[in-house]
Short mmCIF file of C-alpha atoms in Angstrom, two decimals:
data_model
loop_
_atom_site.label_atom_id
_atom_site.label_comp_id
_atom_site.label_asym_id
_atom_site.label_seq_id
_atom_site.Cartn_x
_atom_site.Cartn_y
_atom_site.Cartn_z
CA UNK A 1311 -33.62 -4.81 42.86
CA UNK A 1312 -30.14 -5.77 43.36
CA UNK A 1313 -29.14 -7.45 40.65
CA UNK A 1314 -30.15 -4.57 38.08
CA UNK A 1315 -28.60 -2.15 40.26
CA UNK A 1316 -25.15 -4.54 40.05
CA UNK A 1317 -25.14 -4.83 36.32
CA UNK A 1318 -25.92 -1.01 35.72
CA UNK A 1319 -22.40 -0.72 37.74
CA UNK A 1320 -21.08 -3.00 36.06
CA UNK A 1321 -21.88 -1.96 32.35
CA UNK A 1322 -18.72 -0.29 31.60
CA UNK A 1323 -16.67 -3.18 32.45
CA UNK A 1324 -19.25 -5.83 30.67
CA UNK A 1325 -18.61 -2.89 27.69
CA UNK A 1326 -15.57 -2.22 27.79
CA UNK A 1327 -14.90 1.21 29.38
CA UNK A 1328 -14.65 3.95 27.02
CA UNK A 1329 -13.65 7.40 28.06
CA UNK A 1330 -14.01 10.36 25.24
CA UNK A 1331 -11.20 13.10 25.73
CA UNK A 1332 -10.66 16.29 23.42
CA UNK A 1333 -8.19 18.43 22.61
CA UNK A 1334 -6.97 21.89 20.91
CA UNK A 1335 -4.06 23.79 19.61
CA UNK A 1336 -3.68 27.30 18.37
CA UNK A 1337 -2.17 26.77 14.67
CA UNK A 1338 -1.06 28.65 11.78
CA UNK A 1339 -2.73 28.59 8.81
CA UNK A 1340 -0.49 26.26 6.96
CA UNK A 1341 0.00 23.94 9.84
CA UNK A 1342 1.57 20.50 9.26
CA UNK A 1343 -0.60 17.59 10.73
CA UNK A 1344 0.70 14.12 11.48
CA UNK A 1345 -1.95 11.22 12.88
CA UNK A 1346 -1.31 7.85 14.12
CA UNK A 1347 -4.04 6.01 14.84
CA UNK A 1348 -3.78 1.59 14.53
CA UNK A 1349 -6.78 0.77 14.53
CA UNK A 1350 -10.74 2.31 14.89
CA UNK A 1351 -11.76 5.52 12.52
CA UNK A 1352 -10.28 8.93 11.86
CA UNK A 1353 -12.81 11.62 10.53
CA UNK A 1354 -10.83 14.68 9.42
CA UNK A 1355 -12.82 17.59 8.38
CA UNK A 1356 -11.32 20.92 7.26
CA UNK A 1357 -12.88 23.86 8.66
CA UNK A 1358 -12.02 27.68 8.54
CA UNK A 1359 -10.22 27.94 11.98
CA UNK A 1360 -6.91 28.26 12.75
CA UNK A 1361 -6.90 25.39 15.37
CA UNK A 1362 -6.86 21.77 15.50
CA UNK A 1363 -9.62 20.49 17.73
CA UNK A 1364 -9.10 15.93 18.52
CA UNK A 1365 -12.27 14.32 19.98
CA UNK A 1366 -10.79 10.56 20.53
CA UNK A 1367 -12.96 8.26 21.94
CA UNK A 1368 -10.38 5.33 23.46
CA UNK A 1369 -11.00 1.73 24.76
CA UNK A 1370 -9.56 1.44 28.49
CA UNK A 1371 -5.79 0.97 27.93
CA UNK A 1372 -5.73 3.08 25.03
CA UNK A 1373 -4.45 7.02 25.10
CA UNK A 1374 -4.43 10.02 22.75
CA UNK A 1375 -1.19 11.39 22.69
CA UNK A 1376 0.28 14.46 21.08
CA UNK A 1377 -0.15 18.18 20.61
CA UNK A 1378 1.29 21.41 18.73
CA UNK A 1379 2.43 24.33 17.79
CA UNK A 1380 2.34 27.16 15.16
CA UNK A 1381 3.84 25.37 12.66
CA UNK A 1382 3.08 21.83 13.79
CA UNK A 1383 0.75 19.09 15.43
CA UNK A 1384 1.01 15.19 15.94
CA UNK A 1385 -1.33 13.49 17.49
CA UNK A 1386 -1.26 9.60 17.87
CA UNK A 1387 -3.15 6.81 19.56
CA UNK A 1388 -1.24 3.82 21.76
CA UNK A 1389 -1.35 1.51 24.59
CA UNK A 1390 -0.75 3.11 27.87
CA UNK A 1391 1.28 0.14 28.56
CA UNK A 1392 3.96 0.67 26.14
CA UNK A 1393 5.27 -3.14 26.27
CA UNK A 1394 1.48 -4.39 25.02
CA UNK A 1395 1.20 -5.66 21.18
CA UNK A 1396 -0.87 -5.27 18.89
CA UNK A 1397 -2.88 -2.47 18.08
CA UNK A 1398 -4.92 0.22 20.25
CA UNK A 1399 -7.88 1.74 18.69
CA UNK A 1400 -9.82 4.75 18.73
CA UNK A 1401 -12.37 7.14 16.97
CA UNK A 1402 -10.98 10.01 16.23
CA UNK A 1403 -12.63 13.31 14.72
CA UNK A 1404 -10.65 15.77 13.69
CA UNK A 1405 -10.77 19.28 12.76
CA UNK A 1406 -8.22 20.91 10.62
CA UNK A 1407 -7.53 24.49 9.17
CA UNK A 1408 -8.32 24.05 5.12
CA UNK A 1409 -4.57 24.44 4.36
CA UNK A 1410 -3.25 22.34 6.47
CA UNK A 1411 -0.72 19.83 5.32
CA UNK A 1412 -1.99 16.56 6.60
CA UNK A 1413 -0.61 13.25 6.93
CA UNK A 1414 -2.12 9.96 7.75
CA UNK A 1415 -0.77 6.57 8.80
CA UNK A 1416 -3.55 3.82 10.15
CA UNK A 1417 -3.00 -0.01 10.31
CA UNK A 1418 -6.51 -1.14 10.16
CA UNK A 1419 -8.40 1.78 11.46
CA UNK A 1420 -10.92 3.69 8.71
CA UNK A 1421 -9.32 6.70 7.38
CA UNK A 1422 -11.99 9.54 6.37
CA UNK A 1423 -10.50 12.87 4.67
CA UNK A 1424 -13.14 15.66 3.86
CA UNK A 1425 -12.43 19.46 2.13
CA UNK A 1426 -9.12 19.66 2.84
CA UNK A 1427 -6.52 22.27 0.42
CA UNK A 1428 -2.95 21.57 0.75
CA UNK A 1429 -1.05 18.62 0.76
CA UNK A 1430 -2.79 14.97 2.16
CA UNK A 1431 -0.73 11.49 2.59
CA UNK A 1432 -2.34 8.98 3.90
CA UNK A 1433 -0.99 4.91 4.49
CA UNK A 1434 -2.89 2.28 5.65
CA UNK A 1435 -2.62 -1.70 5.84
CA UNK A 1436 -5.90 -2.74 5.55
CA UNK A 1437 -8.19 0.53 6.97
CA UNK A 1438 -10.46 2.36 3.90
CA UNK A 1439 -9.16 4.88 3.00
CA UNK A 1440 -12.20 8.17 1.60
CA UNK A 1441 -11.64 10.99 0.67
CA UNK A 1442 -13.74 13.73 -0.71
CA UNK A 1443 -14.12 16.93 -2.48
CA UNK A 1444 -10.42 18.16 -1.83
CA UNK A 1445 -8.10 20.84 -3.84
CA UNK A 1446 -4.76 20.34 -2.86
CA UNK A 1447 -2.90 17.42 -4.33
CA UNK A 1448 -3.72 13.31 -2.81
CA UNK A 1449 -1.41 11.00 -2.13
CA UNK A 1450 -2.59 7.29 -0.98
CA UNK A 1451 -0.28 4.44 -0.13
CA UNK A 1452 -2.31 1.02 0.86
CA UNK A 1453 -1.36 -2.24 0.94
CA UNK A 1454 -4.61 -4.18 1.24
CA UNK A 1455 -7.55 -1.70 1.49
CA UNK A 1456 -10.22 -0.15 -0.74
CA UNK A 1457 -9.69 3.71 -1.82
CA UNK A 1458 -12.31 6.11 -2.74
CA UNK A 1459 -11.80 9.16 -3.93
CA UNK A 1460 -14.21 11.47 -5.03
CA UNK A 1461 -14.07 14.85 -6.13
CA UNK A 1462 -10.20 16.31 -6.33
CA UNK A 1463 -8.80 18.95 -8.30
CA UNK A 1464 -5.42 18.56 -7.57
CA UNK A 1465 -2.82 15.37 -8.33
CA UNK A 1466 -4.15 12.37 -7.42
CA UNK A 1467 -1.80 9.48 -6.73
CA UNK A 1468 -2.38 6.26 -5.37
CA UNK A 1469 -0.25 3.11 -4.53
CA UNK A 1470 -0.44 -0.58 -3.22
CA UNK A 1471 -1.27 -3.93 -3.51
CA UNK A 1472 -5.21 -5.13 -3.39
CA UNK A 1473 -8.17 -3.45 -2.69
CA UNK A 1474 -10.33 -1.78 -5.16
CA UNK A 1475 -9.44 1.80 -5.83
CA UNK A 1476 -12.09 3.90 -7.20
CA UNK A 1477 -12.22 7.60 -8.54
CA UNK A 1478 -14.56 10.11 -9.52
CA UNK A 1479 -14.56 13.53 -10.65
CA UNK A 1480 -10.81 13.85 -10.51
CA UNK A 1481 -9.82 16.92 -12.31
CA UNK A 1482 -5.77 16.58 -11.48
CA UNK A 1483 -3.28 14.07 -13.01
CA UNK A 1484 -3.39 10.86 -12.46
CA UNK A 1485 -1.10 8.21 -11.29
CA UNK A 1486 -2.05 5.01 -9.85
CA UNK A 1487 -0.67 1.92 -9.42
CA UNK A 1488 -1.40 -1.30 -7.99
CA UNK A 1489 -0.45 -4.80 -7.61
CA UNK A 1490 -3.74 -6.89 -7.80
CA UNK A 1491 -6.26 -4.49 -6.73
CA UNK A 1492 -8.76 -2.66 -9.50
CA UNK A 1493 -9.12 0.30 -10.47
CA UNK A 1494 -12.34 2.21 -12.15
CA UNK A 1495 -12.08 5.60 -13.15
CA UNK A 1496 -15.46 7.61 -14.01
CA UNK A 1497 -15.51 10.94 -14.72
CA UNK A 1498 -16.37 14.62 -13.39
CA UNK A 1499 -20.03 15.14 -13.40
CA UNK A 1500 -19.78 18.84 -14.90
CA UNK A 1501 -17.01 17.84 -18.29
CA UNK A 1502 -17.89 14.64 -18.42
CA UNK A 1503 -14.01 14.18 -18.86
CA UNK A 1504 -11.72 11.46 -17.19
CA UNK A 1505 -8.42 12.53 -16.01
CA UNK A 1506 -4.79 12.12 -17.93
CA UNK A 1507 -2.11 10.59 -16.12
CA UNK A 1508 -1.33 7.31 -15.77
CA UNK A 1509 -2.63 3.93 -14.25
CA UNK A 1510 -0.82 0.65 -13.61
CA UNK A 1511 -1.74 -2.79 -12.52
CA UNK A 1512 -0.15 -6.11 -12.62
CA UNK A 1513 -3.44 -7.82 -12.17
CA UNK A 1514 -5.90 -5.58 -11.07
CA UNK A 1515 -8.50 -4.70 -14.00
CA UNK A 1516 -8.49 -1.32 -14.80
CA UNK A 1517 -12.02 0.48 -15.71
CA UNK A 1518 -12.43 3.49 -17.64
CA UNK A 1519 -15.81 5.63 -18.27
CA UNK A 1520 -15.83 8.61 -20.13
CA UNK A 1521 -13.74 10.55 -22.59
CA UNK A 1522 -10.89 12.70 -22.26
CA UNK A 1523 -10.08 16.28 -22.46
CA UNK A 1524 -8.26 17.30 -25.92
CA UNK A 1525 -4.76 17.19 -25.88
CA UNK A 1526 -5.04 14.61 -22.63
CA UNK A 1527 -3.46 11.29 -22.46
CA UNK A 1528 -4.34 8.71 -20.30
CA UNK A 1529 -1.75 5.74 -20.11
CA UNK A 1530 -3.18 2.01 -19.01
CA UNK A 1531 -0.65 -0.67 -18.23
CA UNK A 1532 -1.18 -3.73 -17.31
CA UNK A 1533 0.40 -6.99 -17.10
CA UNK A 1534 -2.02 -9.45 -17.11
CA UNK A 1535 -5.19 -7.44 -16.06
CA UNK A 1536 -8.33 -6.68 -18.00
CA UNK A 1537 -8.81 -3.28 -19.18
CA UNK A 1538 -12.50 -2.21 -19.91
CA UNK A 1539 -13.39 1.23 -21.92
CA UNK A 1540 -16.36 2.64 -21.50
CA UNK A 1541 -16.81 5.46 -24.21
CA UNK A 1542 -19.28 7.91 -25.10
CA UNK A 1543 -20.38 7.77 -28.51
CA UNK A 1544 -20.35 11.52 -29.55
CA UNK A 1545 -16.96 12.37 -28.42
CA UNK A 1546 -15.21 9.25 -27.71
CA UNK A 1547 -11.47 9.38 -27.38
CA UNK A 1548 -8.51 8.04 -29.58
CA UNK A 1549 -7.46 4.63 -28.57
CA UNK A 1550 -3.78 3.28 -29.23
CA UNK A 1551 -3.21 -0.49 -27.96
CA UNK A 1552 0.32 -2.10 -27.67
CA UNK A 1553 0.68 -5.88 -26.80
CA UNK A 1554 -3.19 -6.49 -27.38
CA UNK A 1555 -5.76 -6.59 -30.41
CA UNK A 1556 -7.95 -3.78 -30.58
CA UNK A 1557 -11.09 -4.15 -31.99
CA UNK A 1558 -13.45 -1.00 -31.73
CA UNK A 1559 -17.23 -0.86 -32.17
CA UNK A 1560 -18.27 1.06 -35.51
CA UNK A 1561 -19.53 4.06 -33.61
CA UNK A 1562 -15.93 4.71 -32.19
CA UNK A 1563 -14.52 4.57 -35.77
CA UNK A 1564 -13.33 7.09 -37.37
CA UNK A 1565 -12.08 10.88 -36.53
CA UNK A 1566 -11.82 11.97 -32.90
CA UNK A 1567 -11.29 15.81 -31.24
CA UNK A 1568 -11.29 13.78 -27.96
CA UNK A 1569 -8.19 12.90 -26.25
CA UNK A 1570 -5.86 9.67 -26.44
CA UNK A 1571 -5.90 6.52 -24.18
CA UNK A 1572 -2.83 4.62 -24.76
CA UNK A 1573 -3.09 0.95 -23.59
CA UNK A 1574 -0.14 -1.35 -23.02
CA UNK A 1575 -0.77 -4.86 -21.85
CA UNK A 1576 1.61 -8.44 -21.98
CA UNK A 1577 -1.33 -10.33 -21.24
CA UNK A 1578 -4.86 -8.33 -20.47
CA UNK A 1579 -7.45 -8.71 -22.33
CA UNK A 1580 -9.06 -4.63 -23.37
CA UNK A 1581 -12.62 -4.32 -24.10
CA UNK A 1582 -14.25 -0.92 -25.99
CA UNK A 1583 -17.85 -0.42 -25.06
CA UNK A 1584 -20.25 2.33 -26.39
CA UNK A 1585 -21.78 3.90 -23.03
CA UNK A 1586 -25.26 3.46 -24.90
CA UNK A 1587 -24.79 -0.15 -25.12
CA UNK A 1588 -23.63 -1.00 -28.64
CA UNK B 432 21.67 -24.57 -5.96
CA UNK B 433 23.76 -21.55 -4.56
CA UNK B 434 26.39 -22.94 -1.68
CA UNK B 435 27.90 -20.65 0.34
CA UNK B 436 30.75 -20.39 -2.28
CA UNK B 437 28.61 -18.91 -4.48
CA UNK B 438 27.28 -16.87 -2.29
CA UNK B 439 30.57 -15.05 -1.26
CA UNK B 440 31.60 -14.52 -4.97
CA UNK B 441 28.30 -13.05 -5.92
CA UNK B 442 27.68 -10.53 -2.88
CA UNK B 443 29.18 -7.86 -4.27
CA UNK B 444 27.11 -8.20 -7.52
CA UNK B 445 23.93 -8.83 -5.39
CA UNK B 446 24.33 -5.85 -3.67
CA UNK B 447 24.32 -3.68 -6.27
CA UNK B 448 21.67 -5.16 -7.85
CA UNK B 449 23.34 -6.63 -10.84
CA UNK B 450 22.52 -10.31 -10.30
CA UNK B 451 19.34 -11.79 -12.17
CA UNK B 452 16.35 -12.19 -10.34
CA UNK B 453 16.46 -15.96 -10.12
CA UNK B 454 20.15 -15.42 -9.24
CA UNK B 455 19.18 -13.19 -6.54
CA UNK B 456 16.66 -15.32 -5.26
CA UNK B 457 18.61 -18.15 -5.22
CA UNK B 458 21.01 -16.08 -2.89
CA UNK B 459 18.31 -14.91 -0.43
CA UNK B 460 17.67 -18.67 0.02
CA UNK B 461 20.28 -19.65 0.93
CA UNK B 462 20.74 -17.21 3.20
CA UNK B 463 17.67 -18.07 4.89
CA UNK B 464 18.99 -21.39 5.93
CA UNK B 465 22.88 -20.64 6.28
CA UNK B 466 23.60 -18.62 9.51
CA UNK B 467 27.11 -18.12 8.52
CA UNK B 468 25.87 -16.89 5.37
CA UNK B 469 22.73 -14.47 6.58
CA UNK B 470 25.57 -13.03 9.22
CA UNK B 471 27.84 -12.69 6.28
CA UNK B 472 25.31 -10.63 4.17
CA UNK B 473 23.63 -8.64 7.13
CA UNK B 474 27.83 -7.84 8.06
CA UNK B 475 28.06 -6.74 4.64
CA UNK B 476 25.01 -4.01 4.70
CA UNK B 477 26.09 -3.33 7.96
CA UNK B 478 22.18 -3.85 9.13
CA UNK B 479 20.51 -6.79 11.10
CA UNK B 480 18.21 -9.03 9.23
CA UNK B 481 15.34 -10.53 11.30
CA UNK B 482 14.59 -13.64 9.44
CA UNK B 483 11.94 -16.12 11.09
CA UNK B 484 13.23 -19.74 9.95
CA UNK B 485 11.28 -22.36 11.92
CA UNK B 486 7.58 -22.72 12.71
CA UNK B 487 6.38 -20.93 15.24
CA UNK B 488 8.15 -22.34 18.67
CA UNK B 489 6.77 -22.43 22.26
CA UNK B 490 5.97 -19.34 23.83
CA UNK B 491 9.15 -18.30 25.74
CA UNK B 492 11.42 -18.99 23.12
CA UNK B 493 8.84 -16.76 20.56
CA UNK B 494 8.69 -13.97 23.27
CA UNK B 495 12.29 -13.55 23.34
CA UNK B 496 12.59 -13.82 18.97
CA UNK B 497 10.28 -11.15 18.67
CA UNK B 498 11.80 -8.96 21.50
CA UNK B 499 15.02 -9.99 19.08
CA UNK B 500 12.71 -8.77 15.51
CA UNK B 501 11.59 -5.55 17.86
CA UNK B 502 14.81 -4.57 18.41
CA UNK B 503 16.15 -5.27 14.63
CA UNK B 504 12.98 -3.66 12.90
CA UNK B 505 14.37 -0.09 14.59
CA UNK B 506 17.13 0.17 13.18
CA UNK B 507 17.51 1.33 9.94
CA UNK B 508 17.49 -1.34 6.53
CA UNK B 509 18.72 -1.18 3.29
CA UNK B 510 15.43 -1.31 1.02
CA UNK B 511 16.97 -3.35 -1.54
CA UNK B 512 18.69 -6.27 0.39
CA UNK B 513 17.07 -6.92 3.59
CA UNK B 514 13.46 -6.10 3.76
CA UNK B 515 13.13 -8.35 0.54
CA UNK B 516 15.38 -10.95 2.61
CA UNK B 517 13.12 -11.24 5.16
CA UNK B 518 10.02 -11.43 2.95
CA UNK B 519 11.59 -14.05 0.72
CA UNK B 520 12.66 -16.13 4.01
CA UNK B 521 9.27 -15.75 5.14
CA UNK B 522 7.69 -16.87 2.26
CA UNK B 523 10.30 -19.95 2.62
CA UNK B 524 8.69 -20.36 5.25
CA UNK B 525 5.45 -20.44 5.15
CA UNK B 526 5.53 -22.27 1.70
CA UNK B 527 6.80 -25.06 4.20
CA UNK B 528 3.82 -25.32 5.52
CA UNK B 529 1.63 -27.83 3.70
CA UNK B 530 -1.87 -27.06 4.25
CA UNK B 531 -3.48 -23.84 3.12
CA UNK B 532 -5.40 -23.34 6.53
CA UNK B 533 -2.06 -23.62 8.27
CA UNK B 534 -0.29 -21.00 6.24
CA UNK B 535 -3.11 -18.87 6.48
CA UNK B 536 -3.30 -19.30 10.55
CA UNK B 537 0.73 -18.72 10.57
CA UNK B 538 0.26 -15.38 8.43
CA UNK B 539 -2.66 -14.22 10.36
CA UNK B 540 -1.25 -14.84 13.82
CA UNK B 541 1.65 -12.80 13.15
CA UNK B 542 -0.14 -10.09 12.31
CA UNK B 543 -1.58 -9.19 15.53
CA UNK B 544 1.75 -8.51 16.32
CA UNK B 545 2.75 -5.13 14.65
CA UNK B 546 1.99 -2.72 12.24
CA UNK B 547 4.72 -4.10 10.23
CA UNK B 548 4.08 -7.47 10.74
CA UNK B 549 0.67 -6.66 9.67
CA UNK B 550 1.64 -5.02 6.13
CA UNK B 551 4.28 -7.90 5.54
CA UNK B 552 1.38 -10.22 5.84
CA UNK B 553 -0.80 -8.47 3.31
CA UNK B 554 1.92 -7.38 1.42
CA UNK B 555 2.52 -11.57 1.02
CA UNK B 556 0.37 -12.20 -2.41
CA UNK B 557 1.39 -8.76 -4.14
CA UNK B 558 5.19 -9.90 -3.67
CA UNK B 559 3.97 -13.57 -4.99
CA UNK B 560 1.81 -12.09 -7.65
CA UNK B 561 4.72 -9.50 -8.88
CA UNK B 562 7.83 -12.22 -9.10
CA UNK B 563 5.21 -14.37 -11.29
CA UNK B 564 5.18 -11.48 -13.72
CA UNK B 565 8.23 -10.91 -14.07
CA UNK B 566 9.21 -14.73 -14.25
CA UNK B 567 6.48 -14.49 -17.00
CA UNK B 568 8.38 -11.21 -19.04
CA UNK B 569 11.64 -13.15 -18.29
CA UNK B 570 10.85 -15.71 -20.52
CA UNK B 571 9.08 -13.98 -22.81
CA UNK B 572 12.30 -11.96 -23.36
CA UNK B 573 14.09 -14.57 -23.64
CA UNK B 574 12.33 -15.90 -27.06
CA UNK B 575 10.93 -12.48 -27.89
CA UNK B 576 11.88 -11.54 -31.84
CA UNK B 577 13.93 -7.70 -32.11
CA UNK B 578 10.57 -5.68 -32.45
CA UNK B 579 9.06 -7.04 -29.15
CA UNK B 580 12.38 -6.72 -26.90
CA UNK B 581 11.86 -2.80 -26.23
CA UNK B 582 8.17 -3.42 -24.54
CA UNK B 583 9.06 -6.31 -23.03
CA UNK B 584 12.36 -4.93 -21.18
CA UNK B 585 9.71 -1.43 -20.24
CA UNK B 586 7.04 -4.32 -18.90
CA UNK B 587 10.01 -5.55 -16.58
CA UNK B 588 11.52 -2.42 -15.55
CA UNK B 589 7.80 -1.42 -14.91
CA UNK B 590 7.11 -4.62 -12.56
CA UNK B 591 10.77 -3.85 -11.00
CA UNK B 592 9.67 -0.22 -9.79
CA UNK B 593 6.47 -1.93 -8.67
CA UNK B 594 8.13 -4.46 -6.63
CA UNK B 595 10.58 -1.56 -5.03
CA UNK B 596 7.74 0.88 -4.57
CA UNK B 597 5.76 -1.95 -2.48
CA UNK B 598 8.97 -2.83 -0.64
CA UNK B 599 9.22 1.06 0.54
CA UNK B 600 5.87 1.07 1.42
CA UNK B 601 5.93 -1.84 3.92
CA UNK B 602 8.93 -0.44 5.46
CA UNK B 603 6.87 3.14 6.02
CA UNK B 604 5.01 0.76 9.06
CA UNK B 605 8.54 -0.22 10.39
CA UNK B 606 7.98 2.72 13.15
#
């Protein structure tokens, strides 16, 4: 009898004690958000409130620092002892007036951006980075972690090193670059149309599915990364290659109301597919 | 081989960012194994550099050097001269280090130490992978006929933006 009793005590400690604390701020409208968090998960979630409302769930050690005003809010996760390395965690879920401005900085900790309107940064080492179905214009800086973005009408731009980057439905410019990671680009469900803009690699291969919108240009550089094009045959865009041979299938031949995709490579290899398979 | 002769005549060009990049790196290694040198360069930016030079000593010693790094990563660097001098004395270092499983231990145990320590360690390969390309449109350049010089030189002023725009972006985790 006493030995259950003793681990039931116990449990927190065997767990690692957790303790859940929330808080809220009164905002405007238009309030500018900054979050911290190392390591763990931020969920932020736009809502139609004018308040900011933290649930952070810490690991003993950890705190949730921060609060607001009007105009602004901060909230960031660290070690109660100050002098401690490395990095605290947390889960964090956030709620957030639409137009907020929000910005984002994580280490390793999951980074999950949902319905927002105005402005959203977000930087992270190695923690995902997802965001979906926003309007105001997306900016993500990572150095080794995979980015999803799906479903954003306004500028999308993304920046770092490894770690697959993939978008869909983008309906902004584009502008994405990356070191060694990948990129694929498919396009919005509704037009069927891929974004203009730009994308850059050094290594990363850089995949492209869909057609553009006339009067669109989408630029693909690359330095020694693959490109792969993945057209449609009935409207299938104009392709201009520099620094590579480009050798298109017959149904791509010929006159185009599409838009242009203008590859550059010094050493990629680019690929033309017909969507049906030819 | 850049002695600490050349070093002093070529600061000023460094600096500014006029050298070549092999010139450059050849000054950044040296300065990673000249003190007089690394103090004469951080003197010059008027900034601390924080450059790890040895393997990883015993624990007292490596307590104090990275309440030393703690103290330098606060204050505020020049982008251009000595983030990229640590990096490239850190990759001195750890290409040092002969066996793959050792570098990889000596990479991954300093990043449990910061956020920044963290994204210099990840940040590693991209720097690697971007100074191979432009090595590579160096010396394509350098035999490239008239026609081919105008891409080439936009392909390295391309991978040179890169290579800053990474730079910035470890510094971001500096605080």
């Amino acid at each position: 009898m006493r030995r259950p009793l003793l681990l039931l005590l116990l449990l927190p400690q065997l767990l690692g004690a957790q303790a859940t604390v929330r808080r809220g701020v009164a905002v405007g409208p238009e309030v500018a958000l900054r979050l911290w968090i190392p390591a763990g998960e931020v969920q932020v979630t736009a809502w139609d409130r004018d308040s900011v409302a933290v649930e952070a769930t810490t690991s003993e050690g950890v705190q949730l620092v921060g609060g607001g005003s009007r105009d602004a809010a901060k909230y960031a996760v660290e070690f109660i002892d100050r002098s401690r390395t490395g990095l605290p965690g947390a889960k964090l879920v956030v709620r957030i007036p639409r137009r907020a401005r929000v910005w984002i900085k994580s280490t390793t900790a999951a980074v999950v951006v949902r319905g927002t309107a105005a402005e959203l940064d977000v930087l992270s080492v190695t923690g995902r980075v997802v965001v979906r179905d926003v309007t105001g214009s997306t900016t993500v800086e990572a150095i080794n972690a995979a980015v999803d973005i799906g479903g954003a009408a306004g500028a999308v731009r993304v920046r770092g090193g490894s770690g697959p980057v993939v978008l869909a439905a983008i309906s902004g410019a584009l502008d994405v670059t990356m070191v060694s990671g990948s990129v694929t680009v498919a396009p919005q469900a509704t037009s069927g149309h891929l974004p203009g803009g730009r994308v850059e690699t050094v290594g990363g291969m850089v995949t492209l599915s869909g057609t553009l919108a006339p009067g669109s240009t989408l630029q693909v550089d690359t330095h020694d990364g693959a490109i792969l094009l993945q057209v449609p045959p009935g409207a299938p865009p104009l392709v201009r290659a520099s620094g590579v041979e480009l050798s298109l299938p017959a149904a791509l031949r010929g006159r185009t109301t599409s838009g242009t995709v203008e590859v550059r490579t010094f050493s990629g290899e680019l690929n033309v597919r017909v969507l049906d398979g030819t | 081989m850049t002695d600490c002769v050349t070093l002093e005549a070529s600061i000023g060009a460094y600096l500014a960012g006029r050298l070549a990049p092999a010139e450059a790196e050849a000054i950044e290694a040296h300065a990673a194994s000249c003190d007089r040198c690394a103090e004469l360069l951080e003197a010059r930016t008027r900034l601390p550099v924080a450059l790890p030079r040895e393997v990883p000593p015993p624990t007292a010693t490596r307590a104090a050097t990275l309440r030393r790094v703690a103290l330098a990563t606060r204050r505020r660097r020049t982008r251009r001269v000595v983030l990229p001098t640590a990096i490239a004395a850190s990759l001195l270092v750890v290409w040092g280090v002969s066996r793959p499983a050792d570098k990889a231990a000596m990479m991954r145990s300093r990043e449990a130490l910061s956020p920044l320590a963290m994204a210099e360690s990840r940040a590693f390969a991209e720097f690697e992978a971007l100074a191979t390309a432009r090595r590579e449109v160096e010396e394509a350049l350098a035999e490239a006929p008239p026609e081919a010089r105008q891409r080439l030189e936009a392909q390295r002023d391309r991978l040179a933006r890169q290579y800053d725009q990474l730079v910035a972006l470890v510094q971001a985790f500096e605080s």
